[in-house]
Each structure stands twice: as C-alpha cells, then as structure tokens.
Amino acid sequence: MLGVKIATWSEVSHSLLVAPHTLPTLIQIKKMVMFKVTRVETTPFEGQKPGTSGLRKKVKLFIQPHYLQNFVQATFNALGADRDKGDITKTEFLFHVFIEIITKMAAANGVRRIWIGQNELLSTPAVSAVVLESRADGSKATGAFILTASHNPGGPHEDFGIKYNMENGGPAPEGITNKIYENTTTIKEYLIAEGLPDVDISTTGVLSFEGPEGKFDVDIFYSTSDYLKLMKTLVEGILIQI
C-alpha cells in the first residue's frame, strides 16, 4: 500500500498535467460470482461520534476488529433507502483491506453499484466532482465514503479517518451525523458479503457480481477524469508547466 499522502492543490495540479488527452476506454468485465449476506454480531465502541470532517481517530483504534465495520454499518443504517443507487470509496492512507471491507458491506446492504478510484486514490475535491457527475450510462452516486486523515498527520502511528459525503458532494449534515452516532451506540450486528472476491483496483473496468437482491457492480474508474472535466469548465487558457 502507499505511504502517507495528503493531497494538496499543487498535487492536484500535477495530476492535471499527467492526465492524458484521451481518457482510457472502460472495459466491461463480467464476473457473475454469487455472494450471500452474512450477519456478524458486534457490540458498540465508545466515542464513534463524527463531526463535519467525519470520524477521525488513531490508526490503532481503527484496526481493532469490528471498529470500521460498526461505523460503516451505522452509516448505511442512517442513510436508509437512499443508499441503493451507488457509492464511492477513496483512500489516502491505510490498508487495501479497508476498501474491501466497505465494498463487501455495501454489497450486503443492498447498494447496487460502487465506484472506486483506480489504485484507491482521489483528492477530496475530485471525490465531490465524481459524486456530482452522472456516469455514461446515466447512473449517479448518492454519496461517498472518504477514507482520509484530512490535514492531520497520517501513518501507522498517527491518525486515520472516515467520512460520508452526500449526493451534493458535501459533508453529511448534522442530522445525518447525529443519526450515525446514535446508531453506533446501539449497534448489535453488521452485514457483509460472503463469497465476494477481493477486487483488483489497479485496472479500470466494471466487475459484476450477483447477490440476494440482484446484480452488484464495482466500477474502477480513472481517478482524475471527472475532476479534470470540471476544472476545464472553471479554468481557461492557463498553461501549467513544470
């Protein structure tokens, strides 16, 4: 996995420089693997109260068994029926397994499609751009899980965080974060997909799986395409040179 990387505007600019003029063609890959939903018993953890920047704690807390799962399930429960259109995940630091956990929990909670940035990386503004942009087939995300330490020091002995952005690309409002926290204090189980294989997120494409509620798609997309498209509408005639 990659080391600590906190996105800055200069790094975003650099990503614009290296973006190809023609974006890669998305290859449809079918993997009709059946999975089933498993209910895992759990107990609450104290202090899982998110702010506008989500839940930010030391890495040693997040790697405890069930800690991340509890918070993710509490979020799905807070979103209710609004969760079924889509989902996006993004990381700046931590283990690839965290992406896999959220993917499998999304599948188990009835999400129909998730989008993951290639190689797990997106800047926070790019996440918002992806949420706002409709896909080629007309589908649109209803929100995004963002895994990031934000401006805090990141790394194995420092901070890690998770937050949920809404369909407008912005952070979850207080009404939602309060509901998430309330759910974390009473949670007794979480749902996760059993039999869903780990996903190769190094190659763009769509992987399709079959579950109890129908098809579940995992779309690995080129991480800067939507952000580049948005920036072209805002910035005109500027040459950036290294």
mmCIF file with all atom_site columns, C-alpha atoms in Angstrom, residues 5-215:
data_model
loop_
_atom_site.group_PDB
_atom_site.id
_atom_site.type_symbol
_atom_site.label_atom_id
_atom_site.label_alt_id
_atom_site.label_comp_id
_atom_site.label_asym_id
_atom_site.label_entity_id
_atom_site.label_seq_id
_atom_site.pdbx_PDB_ins_code
_atom_site.Cartn_x
_atom_site.Cartn_y
_atom_site.Cartn_z
_atom_site.occupancy
_atom_site.B_iso_or_equiv
_atom_site.pdbx_formal_charge
_atom_site.auth_seq_id
_atom_site.auth_comp_id
_atom_site.auth_asym_id
_atom_site.auth_atom_id
_atom_site.pdbx_PDB_model_num
ATOM 1   C CA . LYS A 1 5   ? -0.008  11.150  1.096   1.00 0.00 ? 5   LYS A CA 1
ATOM 2   C CA . ILE A 1 6   ? -2.060  14.230  1.893   1.00 0.00 ? 6   ILE A CA 1
ATOM 3   C CA . ALA A 1 7   ? -3.472  15.853  -1.231  1.00 0.00 ? 7   ALA A CA 1
ATOM 4   C CA . THR A 1 8   ? -2.563  19.478  -1.833  1.00 0.00 ? 8   THR A CA 1
ATOM 5   C CA . TRP A 1 9   ? -3.532  21.876  -4.595  1.00 0.00 ? 9   TRP A CA 1
ATOM 6   C CA . SER A 1 10  ? -0.068  21.529  -6.131  1.00 0.00 ? 10  SER A CA 1
ATOM 7   C CA . GLU A 1 11  ? -0.516  17.768  -6.285  1.00 0.00 ? 11  GLU A CA 1
ATOM 8   C CA . VAL A 1 12  ? -3.934  18.198  -7.845  1.00 0.00 ? 12  VAL A CA 1
ATOM 9   C CA . SER A 1 13  ? -2.371  20.459  -10.474 1.00 0.00 ? 13  SER A CA 1
ATOM 10  C CA . HIS A 1 14  ? 0.264   17.840  -11.131 1.00 0.00 ? 14  HIS A CA 1
ATOM 11  C CA . SER A 1 15  ? -2.446  15.263  -11.683 1.00 0.00 ? 15  SER A CA 1
ATOM 12  C CA . LEU A 1 16  ? -3.948  17.572  -14.294 1.00 0.00 ? 16  LEU A CA 1
ATOM 13  C CA . LEU A 1 17  ? -0.623  17.725  -16.073 1.00 0.00 ? 17  LEU A CA 1
ATOM 14  C CA . VAL A 1 18  ? -0.205  13.998  -16.346 1.00 0.00 ? 18  VAL A CA 1
ATOM 15  C CA . ALA A 1 19  ? -3.801  13.303  -17.353 1.00 0.00 ? 19  ALA A CA 1
ATOM 16  C CA . PRO A 1 20  ? -3.917  12.001  -20.947 1.00 0.00 ? 20  PRO A CA 1
ATOM 17  C CA . HIS A 1 21  ? -5.828  13.917  -23.606 1.00 0.00 ? 21  HIS A CA 1
ATOM 18  C CA . THR A 1 22  ? -7.889  10.816  -24.355 1.00 0.00 ? 22  THR A CA 1
ATOM 19  C CA . LEU A 1 23  ? -9.190  9.008   -21.305 1.00 0.00 ? 23  LEU A CA 1
ATOM 20  C CA . PRO A 1 24  ? -8.910  5.207   -21.196 1.00 0.00 ? 24  PRO A CA 1
ATOM 21  C CA . THR A 1 25  ? -11.838 3.263   -22.601 1.00 0.00 ? 25  THR A CA 1
ATOM 22  C CA . LEU A 1 26  ? -13.749 1.461   -19.886 1.00 0.00 ? 26  LEU A CA 1
ATOM 23  C CA . ILE A 1 27  ? -13.665 -2.285  -20.437 1.00 0.00 ? 27  ILE A CA 1
ATOM 24  C CA . GLN A 1 28  ? -16.702 -4.252  -19.330 1.00 0.00 ? 28  GLN A CA 1
ATOM 25  C CA . ILE A 1 29  ? -15.590 -7.281  -17.357 1.00 0.00 ? 29  ILE A CA 1
ATOM 26  C CA . LYS A 1 30  ? -18.218 -9.750  -16.249 1.00 0.00 ? 30  LYS A CA 1
ATOM 27  C CA . LYS A 1 31  ? -17.657 -11.889 -13.161 1.00 0.00 ? 31  LYS A CA 1
ATOM 28  C CA . MET A 1 32  ? -21.038 -13.257 -12.211 1.00 0.00 ? 32  MET A CA 1
ATOM 29  C CA . VAL A 1 33  ? -19.945 -14.608 -8.856  1.00 0.00 ? 33  VAL A CA 1
ATOM 30  C CA . MET A 1 34  ? -22.698 -15.332 -6.372  1.00 0.00 ? 34  MET A CA 1
ATOM 31  C CA . PHE A 1 35  ? -22.332 -14.000 -2.851  1.00 0.00 ? 35  PHE A CA 1
ATOM 32  C CA . LYS A 1 36  ? -24.516 -14.228 0.218   1.00 0.00 ? 36  LYS A CA 1
ATOM 33  C CA . VAL A 1 37  ? -25.169 -11.813 3.064   1.00 0.00 ? 37  VAL A CA 1
ATOM 34  C CA . THR A 1 38  ? -23.772 -12.664 6.486   1.00 0.00 ? 38  THR A CA 1
ATOM 35  C CA . ARG A 1 39  ? -24.873 -11.027 9.737   1.00 0.00 ? 39  ARG A CA 1
ATOM 36  C CA . VAL A 1 40  ? -21.989 -10.566 12.165  1.00 0.00 ? 40  VAL A CA 1
ATOM 37  C CA . GLU A 1 41  ? -22.702 -9.970  15.844  1.00 0.00 ? 41  GLU A CA 1
ATOM 38  C CA . THR A 1 42  ? -20.927 -6.975  17.355  1.00 0.00 ? 42  THR A CA 1
ATOM 39  C CA . THR A 1 43  ? -21.019 -4.558  20.278  1.00 0.00 ? 43  THR A CA 1
ATOM 40  C CA . PRO A 1 44  ? -20.704 -0.753  20.304  1.00 0.00 ? 44  PRO A CA 1
ATOM 41  C CA . PHE A 1 45  ? -17.423 1.138   20.616  1.00 0.00 ? 45  PHE A CA 1
ATOM 42  C CA . GLU A 1 46  ? -17.384 4.325   22.650  1.00 0.00 ? 46  GLU A CA 1
ATOM 43  C CA . GLY A 1 47  ? -16.728 7.666   21.002  1.00 0.00 ? 47  GLY A CA 1
ATOM 44  C CA . GLN A 1 48  ? -17.664 6.967   17.373  1.00 0.00 ? 48  GLN A CA 1
ATOM 45  C CA . LYS A 1 49  ? -19.217 10.414  17.001  1.00 0.00 ? 49  LYS A CA 1
ATOM 46  C CA . PRO A 1 50  ? -18.457 12.003  13.616  1.00 0.00 ? 50  PRO A CA 1
ATOM 47  C CA . GLY A 1 51  ? -18.108 15.722  13.032  1.00 0.00 ? 51  GLY A CA 1
ATOM 48  C CA . THR A 1 52  ? -18.323 17.549  9.711   1.00 0.00 ? 52  THR A CA 1
ATOM 49  C CA . SER A 1 53  ? -14.945 16.004  8.858   1.00 0.00 ? 53  SER A CA 1
ATOM 50  C CA . GLY A 1 54  ? -16.159 12.545  9.788   1.00 0.00 ? 54  GLY A CA 1
ATOM 51  C CA . LEU A 1 55  ? -14.700 10.195  12.361  1.00 0.00 ? 55  LEU A CA 1
ATOM 52  C CA . ARG A 1 56  ? -11.002 10.807  12.934  1.00 0.00 ? 56  ARG A CA 1
ATOM 53  C CA . LYS A 1 57  ? -9.099  8.602   15.374  1.00 0.00 ? 57  LYS A CA 1
ATOM 54  C CA . LYS A 1 58  ? -5.713  6.980   15.833  1.00 0.00 ? 58  LYS A CA 1
ATOM 55  C CA . VAL A 1 59  ? -4.944  4.112   13.470  1.00 0.00 ? 59  VAL A CA 1
ATOM 56  C CA . LYS A 1 60  ? -4.631  1.708   16.418  1.00 0.00 ? 60  LYS A CA 1
ATOM 57  C CA . LEU A 1 61  ? -8.347  2.227   17.110  1.00 0.00 ? 61  LEU A CA 1
ATOM 58  C CA . PHE A 1 62  ? -9.433  1.698   13.512  1.00 0.00 ? 62  PHE A CA 1
ATOM 59  C CA . ILE A 1 63  ? -7.574  -1.599  13.190  1.00 0.00 ? 63  ILE A CA 1
ATOM 60  C CA . GLN A 1 64  ? -9.462  -3.129  16.105  1.00 0.00 ? 64  GLN A CA 1
ATOM 61  C CA . PRO A 1 65  ? -11.771 -5.952  14.963  1.00 0.00 ? 65  PRO A CA 1
ATOM 62  C CA . HIS A 1 66  ? -15.235 -4.636  14.008  1.00 0.00 ? 66  HIS A CA 1
ATOM 63  C CA . TYR A 1 67  ? -14.352 -0.945  14.620  1.00 0.00 ? 67  TYR A CA 1
ATOM 64  C CA . LEU A 1 68  ? -14.577 0.187   10.996  1.00 0.00 ? 68  LEU A CA 1
ATOM 65  C CA . GLN A 1 69  ? -17.436 -2.199  10.268  1.00 0.00 ? 69  GLN A CA 1
ATOM 66  C CA . ASN A 1 70  ? -19.539 -0.784  13.099  1.00 0.00 ? 70  ASN A CA 1
ATOM 67  C CA . PHE A 1 71  ? -19.192 2.763   11.805  1.00 0.00 ? 71  PHE A CA 1
ATOM 68  C CA . VAL A 1 72  ? -19.872 1.812   8.187   1.00 0.00 ? 72  VAL A CA 1
ATOM 69  C CA . GLN A 1 73  ? -22.984 -0.171  9.153   1.00 0.00 ? 73  GLN A CA 1
ATOM 70  C CA . ALA A 1 74  ? -24.178 2.706   11.333  1.00 0.00 ? 74  ALA A CA 1
ATOM 71  C CA . THR A 1 75  ? -23.822 4.963   8.291   1.00 0.00 ? 75  THR A CA 1
ATOM 72  C CA . PHE A 1 76  ? -25.765 2.628   6.000   1.00 0.00 ? 76  PHE A CA 1
ATOM 73  C CA . ASN A 1 77  ? -28.487 2.362   8.638   1.00 0.00 ? 77  ASN A CA 1
ATOM 74  C CA . ALA A 1 78  ? -28.650 6.156   8.911   1.00 0.00 ? 78  ALA A CA 1
ATOM 75  C CA . LEU A 1 79  ? -28.987 6.563   5.149   1.00 0.00 ? 79  LEU A CA 1
ATOM 76  C CA . GLY A 1 80  ? -31.824 4.066   4.876   1.00 0.00 ? 80  GLY A CA 1
ATOM 77  C CA . ALA A 1 81  ? -33.461 3.736   1.461   1.00 0.00 ? 81  ALA A CA 1
ATOM 78  C CA . ASP A 1 82  ? -31.320 6.483   -0.082  1.00 0.00 ? 82  ASP A CA 1
ATOM 79  C CA . ARG A 1 83  ? -28.324 4.173   -0.282  1.00 0.00 ? 83  ARG A CA 1
ATOM 80  C CA . ASP A 1 84  ? -29.421 1.963   -3.179  1.00 0.00 ? 84  ASP A CA 1
ATOM 81  C CA . LYS A 1 85  ? -28.199 3.946   -6.177  1.00 0.00 ? 85  LYS A CA 1
ATOM 82  C CA . GLY A 1 86  ? -24.483 3.982   -5.717  1.00 0.00 ? 86  GLY A CA 1
ATOM 83  C CA . ASP A 1 87  ? -21.479 4.624   -3.595  1.00 0.00 ? 87  ASP A CA 1
ATOM 84  C CA . ILE A 1 88  ? -17.873 5.724   -3.962  1.00 0.00 ? 88  ILE A CA 1
ATOM 85  C CA . THR A 1 89  ? -14.826 4.913   -1.903  1.00 0.00 ? 89  THR A CA 1
ATOM 86  C CA . LYS A 1 90  ? -11.475 6.673   -1.772  1.00 0.00 ? 90  LYS A CA 1
ATOM 87  C CA . THR A 1 91  ? -8.336  6.425   0.370   1.00 0.00 ? 91  THR A CA 1
ATOM 88  C CA . GLU A 1 92  ? -5.243  8.462   1.132   1.00 0.00 ? 92  GLU A CA 1
ATOM 89  C CA . PHE A 1 93  ? -3.698  6.123   3.681   1.00 0.00 ? 93  PHE A CA 1
ATOM 90  C CA . LEU A 1 94  ? -4.376  2.735   5.142   1.00 0.00 ? 94  LEU A CA 1
ATOM 91  C CA . PHE A 1 95  ? -4.791  -0.818  4.215   1.00 0.00 ? 95  PHE A CA 1
ATOM 92  C CA . HIS A 1 96  ? -6.328  -2.091  0.989   1.00 0.00 ? 96  HIS A CA 1
ATOM 93  C CA . VAL A 1 97  ? -8.424  -4.338  3.203   1.00 0.00 ? 97  VAL A CA 1
ATOM 94  C CA . PHE A 1 98  ? -10.436 -1.299  4.374   1.00 0.00 ? 98  PHE A CA 1
ATOM 95  C CA . ILE A 1 99  ? -11.607 -0.736  0.792   1.00 0.00 ? 99  ILE A CA 1
ATOM 96  C CA . GLU A 1 100 ? -12.550 -4.402  0.554   1.00 0.00 ? 100 GLU A CA 1
ATOM 97  C CA . ILE A 1 101 ? -14.492 -4.251  3.819   1.00 0.00 ? 101 ILE A CA 1
ATOM 98  C CA . ILE A 1 102 ? -16.565 -1.267  2.684   1.00 0.00 ? 102 ILE A CA 1
ATOM 99  C CA . THR A 1 103 ? -17.139 -2.840  -0.743  1.00 0.00 ? 103 THR A CA 1
ATOM 100 C CA . LYS A 1 104 ? -18.426 -6.065  0.780   1.00 0.00 ? 104 LYS A CA 1
ATOM 101 C CA . MET A 1 105 ? -20.572 -4.219  3.307   1.00 0.00 ? 105 MET A CA 1
ATOM 102 C CA . ALA A 1 106 ? -22.050 -2.060  0.544   1.00 0.00 ? 106 ALA A CA 1
ATOM 103 C CA . ALA A 1 107 ? -22.991 -5.195  -1.381  1.00 0.00 ? 107 ALA A CA 1
ATOM 104 C CA . ALA A 1 108 ? -24.577 -6.754  1.703   1.00 0.00 ? 108 ALA A CA 1
ATOM 105 C CA . ASN A 1 109 ? -26.556 -3.584  2.446   1.00 0.00 ? 109 ASN A CA 1
ATOM 106 C CA . GLY A 1 110 ? -28.248 -3.524  -0.946  1.00 0.00 ? 110 GLY A CA 1
ATOM 107 C CA . VAL A 1 111 ? -26.076 -0.983  -2.769  1.00 0.00 ? 111 VAL A CA 1
ATOM 108 C CA . ARG A 1 112 ? -26.333 -1.690  -6.499  1.00 0.00 ? 112 ARG A CA 1
ATOM 109 C CA . ARG A 1 113 ? -23.085 -0.141  -7.676  1.00 0.00 ? 113 ARG A CA 1
ATOM 110 C CA . ILE A 1 114 ? -19.963 1.391   -6.219  1.00 0.00 ? 114 ILE A CA 1
ATOM 111 C CA . TRP A 1 115 ? -17.243 3.410   -7.899  1.00 0.00 ? 115 TRP A CA 1
ATOM 112 C CA . ILE A 1 116 ? -13.648 3.203   -6.689  1.00 0.00 ? 116 ILE A CA 1
ATOM 113 C CA . GLY A 1 117 ? -10.834 5.418   -7.918  1.00 0.00 ? 117 GLY A CA 1
ATOM 114 C CA . GLN A 1 118 ? -8.075  3.496   -9.686  1.00 0.00 ? 118 GLN A CA 1
ATOM 115 C CA . ASN A 1 119 ? -5.347  2.477   -7.212  1.00 0.00 ? 119 ASN A CA 1
ATOM 116 C CA . GLU A 1 120 ? -7.561  3.802   -4.368  1.00 0.00 ? 120 GLU A CA 1
ATOM 117 C CA . LEU A 1 121 ? -6.507  7.427   -4.807  1.00 0.00 ? 121 LEU A CA 1
ATOM 118 C CA . LEU A 1 122 ? -8.593  10.566  -5.310  1.00 0.00 ? 122 LEU A CA 1
ATOM 119 C CA . SER A 1 123 ? -8.204  14.063  -3.961  1.00 0.00 ? 123 SER A CA 1
ATOM 120 C CA . THR A 1 124 ? -11.114 15.190  -1.794  1.00 0.00 ? 124 THR A CA 1
ATOM 121 C CA . PRO A 1 125 ? -12.306 17.763  -4.390  1.00 0.00 ? 125 PRO A CA 1
ATOM 122 C CA . ALA A 1 126 ? -12.180 15.014  -7.020  1.00 0.00 ? 126 ALA A CA 1
ATOM 123 C CA . VAL A 1 127 ? -14.493 12.867  -4.902  1.00 0.00 ? 127 VAL A CA 1
ATOM 124 C CA . SER A 1 128 ? -17.070 15.665  -4.851  1.00 0.00 ? 128 SER A CA 1
ATOM 125 C CA . ALA A 1 129 ? -16.734 16.049  -8.625  1.00 0.00 ? 129 ALA A CA 1
ATOM 126 C CA . VAL A 1 130 ? -17.377 12.336  -9.154  1.00 0.00 ? 130 VAL A CA 1
ATOM 127 C CA . VAL A 1 131 ? -20.447 12.387  -6.899  1.00 0.00 ? 131 VAL A CA 1
ATOM 128 C CA . LEU A 1 132 ? -21.938 15.271  -8.886  1.00 0.00 ? 132 LEU A CA 1
ATOM 129 C CA . GLU A 1 133 ? -21.184 13.819  -12.320 1.00 0.00 ? 133 GLU A CA 1
ATOM 130 C CA . SER A 1 134 ? -23.585 11.364  -13.976 1.00 0.00 ? 134 SER A CA 1
ATOM 131 C CA . ARG A 1 135 ? -21.909 8.313   -15.491 1.00 0.00 ? 135 ARG A CA 1
ATOM 132 C CA . ALA A 1 136 ? -22.053 7.383   -19.177 1.00 0.00 ? 136 ALA A CA 1
ATOM 133 C CA . ASP A 1 137 ? -24.984 5.029   -18.554 1.00 0.00 ? 137 ASP A CA 1
ATOM 134 C CA . GLY A 1 138 ? -26.926 7.720   -16.683 1.00 0.00 ? 138 GLY A CA 1
ATOM 135 C CA . SER A 1 139 ? -26.265 6.313   -13.213 1.00 0.00 ? 139 SER A CA 1
ATOM 136 C CA . LYS A 1 140 ? -25.302 8.687   -10.418 1.00 0.00 ? 140 LYS A CA 1
ATOM 137 C CA . ALA A 1 141 ? -23.829 8.240   -6.957  1.00 0.00 ? 141 ALA A CA 1
ATOM 138 C CA . THR A 1 142 ? -25.855 9.058   -3.872  1.00 0.00 ? 142 THR A CA 1
ATOM 139 C CA . GLY A 1 143 ? -22.761 9.712   -1.795  1.00 0.00 ? 143 GLY A CA 1
ATOM 140 C CA . ALA A 1 144 ? -19.196 8.762   -0.973  1.00 0.00 ? 144 ALA A CA 1
ATOM 141 C CA . PHE A 1 145 ? -17.159 7.190   1.775   1.00 0.00 ? 145 PHE A CA 1
ATOM 142 C CA . ILE A 1 146 ? -13.876 9.078   2.029   1.00 0.00 ? 146 ILE A CA 1
ATOM 143 C CA . LEU A 1 147 ? -11.016 7.477   3.932   1.00 0.00 ? 147 LEU A CA 1
ATOM 144 C CA . THR A 1 148 ? -8.544  10.162  4.927   1.00 0.00 ? 148 THR A CA 1
ATOM 145 C CA . ALA A 1 149 ? -6.710  11.708  7.860   1.00 0.00 ? 149 ALA A CA 1
ATOM 146 C CA . SER A 1 150 ? -7.508  15.075  6.249   1.00 0.00 ? 150 SER A CA 1
ATOM 147 C CA . HIS A 1 151 ? -4.998  17.728  7.398   1.00 0.00 ? 151 HIS A CA 1
ATOM 148 C CA . ASN A 1 152 ? -3.909  15.619  10.379  1.00 0.00 ? 152 ASN A CA 1
ATOM 149 C CA . PRO A 1 153 ? -0.650  13.624  10.350  1.00 0.00 ? 153 PRO A CA 1
ATOM 150 C CA . GLY A 1 154 ? -1.278  10.197  8.840   1.00 0.00 ? 154 GLY A CA 1
ATOM 151 C CA . GLY A 1 155 ? 0.575   6.924   9.157   1.00 0.00 ? 155 GLY A CA 1
ATOM 152 C CA . PRO A 1 156 ? 0.625   3.708   11.190  1.00 0.00 ? 156 PRO A CA 1
ATOM 153 C CA . HIS A 1 157 ? 1.094   5.547   14.496  1.00 0.00 ? 157 HIS A CA 1
ATOM 154 C CA . GLU A 1 158 ? -0.892  8.670   13.663  1.00 0.00 ? 158 GLU A CA 1
ATOM 155 C CA . ASP A 1 159 ? -4.435  9.441   12.501  1.00 0.00 ? 159 ASP A CA 1
ATOM 156 C CA . PHE A 1 160 ? -6.938  7.878   10.151  1.00 0.00 ? 160 PHE A CA 1
ATOM 157 C CA . GLY A 1 161 ? -10.448 8.982   9.311   1.00 0.00 ? 161 GLY A CA 1
ATOM 158 C CA . ILE A 1 162 ? -13.634 8.104   7.506   1.00 0.00 ? 162 ILE A CA 1
ATOM 159 C CA . LYS A 1 163 ? -16.441 10.421  6.471   1.00 0.00 ? 163 LYS A CA 1
ATOM 160 C CA . TYR A 1 164 ? -19.527 10.276  4.300   1.00 0.00 ? 164 TYR A CA 1
ATOM 161 C CA . ASN A 1 165 ? -20.285 12.930  1.698   1.00 0.00 ? 165 ASN A CA 1
ATOM 162 C CA . MET A 1 166 ? -23.832 13.369  0.430   1.00 0.00 ? 166 MET A CA 1
ATOM 163 C CA . GLU A 1 167 ? -25.227 13.444  -3.113  1.00 0.00 ? 167 GLU A CA 1
ATOM 164 C CA . ASN A 1 168 ? -24.415 17.171  -3.359  1.00 0.00 ? 168 ASN A CA 1
ATOM 165 C CA . GLY A 1 169 ? -20.725 16.320  -2.911  1.00 0.00 ? 169 GLY A CA 1
ATOM 166 C CA . GLY A 1 170 ? -20.551 17.974  0.511   1.00 0.00 ? 170 GLY A CA 1
ATOM 167 C CA . PRO A 1 171 ? -20.140 16.535  4.020   1.00 0.00 ? 171 PRO A CA 1
ATOM 168 C CA . ALA A 1 172 ? -23.071 14.843  5.718   1.00 0.00 ? 172 ALA A CA 1
ATOM 169 C CA . PRO A 1 173 ? -25.173 17.400  7.650   1.00 0.00 ? 173 PRO A CA 1
ATOM 170 C CA . GLU A 1 174 ? -25.541 17.311  11.413  1.00 0.00 ? 174 GLU A CA 1
ATOM 171 C CA . GLY A 1 175 ? -28.853 15.490  11.218  1.00 0.00 ? 175 GLY A CA 1
ATOM 172 C CA . ILE A 1 176 ? -27.172 12.558  9.470   1.00 0.00 ? 176 ILE A CA 1
ATOM 173 C CA . THR A 1 177 ? -24.019 12.530  11.606  1.00 0.00 ? 177 THR A CA 1
ATOM 174 C CA . ASN A 1 178 ? -26.140 12.558  14.763  1.00 0.00 ? 178 ASN A CA 1
ATOM 175 C CA . LYS A 1 179 ? -28.103 9.599   13.443  1.00 0.00 ? 179 LYS A CA 1
ATOM 176 C CA . ILE A 1 180 ? -24.872 7.763   12.604  1.00 0.00 ? 180 ILE A CA 1
ATOM 177 C CA . TYR A 1 181 ? -23.567 8.324   16.128  1.00 0.00 ? 181 TYR A CA 1
ATOM 178 C CA . GLU A 1 182 ? -26.834 7.180   17.671  1.00 0.00 ? 182 GLU A CA 1
ATOM 179 C CA . ASN A 1 183 ? -26.614 4.001   15.597  1.00 0.00 ? 183 ASN A CA 1
ATOM 180 C CA . THR A 1 184 ? -23.035 3.343   16.773  1.00 0.00 ? 184 THR A CA 1
ATOM 181 C CA . THR A 1 185 ? -24.206 3.331   20.392  1.00 0.00 ? 185 THR A CA 1
ATOM 182 C CA . THR A 1 186 ? -26.842 0.646   19.851  1.00 0.00 ? 186 THR A CA 1
ATOM 183 C CA . ILE A 1 187 ? -25.406 -1.498  17.039  1.00 0.00 ? 187 ILE A CA 1
ATOM 184 C CA . LYS A 1 188 ? -25.718 -5.258  17.525  1.00 0.00 ? 188 LYS A CA 1
ATOM 185 C CA . GLU A 1 189 ? -24.765 -6.587  14.093  1.00 0.00 ? 189 GLU A CA 1
ATOM 186 C CA . TYR A 1 190 ? -23.385 -5.588  10.729  1.00 0.00 ? 190 TYR A CA 1
ATOM 187 C CA . LEU A 1 191 ? -23.915 -7.043  7.261   1.00 0.00 ? 191 LEU A CA 1
ATOM 188 C CA . ILE A 1 192 ? -21.095 -8.191  4.999   1.00 0.00 ? 192 ILE A CA 1
ATOM 189 C CA . ALA A 1 193 ? -20.990 -10.142 1.726   1.00 0.00 ? 193 ALA A CA 1
ATOM 190 C CA . GLU A 1 194 ? -19.558 -13.641 1.991   1.00 0.00 ? 194 GLU A CA 1
ATOM 191 C CA . GLY A 1 195 ? -18.114 -15.142 -1.182  1.00 0.00 ? 195 GLY A CA 1
ATOM 192 C CA . LEU A 1 196 ? -17.453 -11.782 -2.840  1.00 0.00 ? 196 LEU A CA 1
ATOM 193 C CA . PRO A 1 197 ? -13.816 -11.887 -4.028  1.00 0.00 ? 197 PRO A CA 1
ATOM 194 C CA . ASP A 1 198 ? -11.334 -9.091  -3.488  1.00 0.00 ? 198 ASP A CA 1
ATOM 195 C CA . VAL A 1 199 ? -11.307 -6.587  -6.341  1.00 0.00 ? 199 VAL A CA 1
ATOM 196 C CA . ASP A 1 200 ? -8.264  -5.611  -8.411  1.00 0.00 ? 200 ASP A CA 1
ATOM 197 C CA . ILE A 1 201 ? -8.393  -1.818  -8.282  1.00 0.00 ? 201 ILE A CA 1
ATOM 198 C CA . SER A 1 202 ? -5.287  -1.266  -10.395 1.00 0.00 ? 202 SER A CA 1
ATOM 199 C CA . THR A 1 203 ? -7.175  -1.648  -13.694 1.00 0.00 ? 203 THR A CA 1
ATOM 200 C CA . THR A 1 204 ? -10.182 0.385   -14.836 1.00 0.00 ? 204 THR A CA 1
ATOM 201 C CA . GLY A 1 205 ? -13.285 -1.583  -15.675 1.00 0.00 ? 205 GLY A CA 1
ATOM 202 C CA . VAL A 1 206 ? -16.553 -2.924  -14.301 1.00 0.00 ? 206 VAL A CA 1
ATOM 203 C CA . LEU A 1 207 ? -16.887 -6.112  -12.297 1.00 0.00 ? 207 LEU A CA 1
ATOM 204 C CA . SER A 1 208 ? -20.378 -7.559  -11.923 1.00 0.00 ? 208 SER A CA 1
ATOM 205 C CA . PHE A 1 209 ? -21.472 -9.899  -9.163  1.00 0.00 ? 209 PHE A CA 1
ATOM 206 C CA . GLU A 1 210 ? -24.772 -11.499 -8.209  1.00 0.00 ? 210 GLU A CA 1
ATOM 207 C CA . GLY A 1 211 ? -26.295 -11.324 -4.749  1.00 0.00 ? 211 GLY A CA 1
ATOM 208 C CA . PRO A 1 212 ? -29.612 -11.936 -2.995  1.00 0.00 ? 212 PRO A CA 1
ATOM 209 C CA . GLU A 1 213 ? -31.006 -8.584  -4.199  1.00 0.00 ? 213 GLU A CA 1
ATOM 210 C CA . GLY A 1 214 ? -29.686 -8.828  -7.758  1.00 0.00 ? 214 GLY A CA 1
ATOM 211 C CA . LYS A 1 215 ? -26.620 -7.529  -9.575  1.00 0.00 ? 215 LYS A CA 1
#
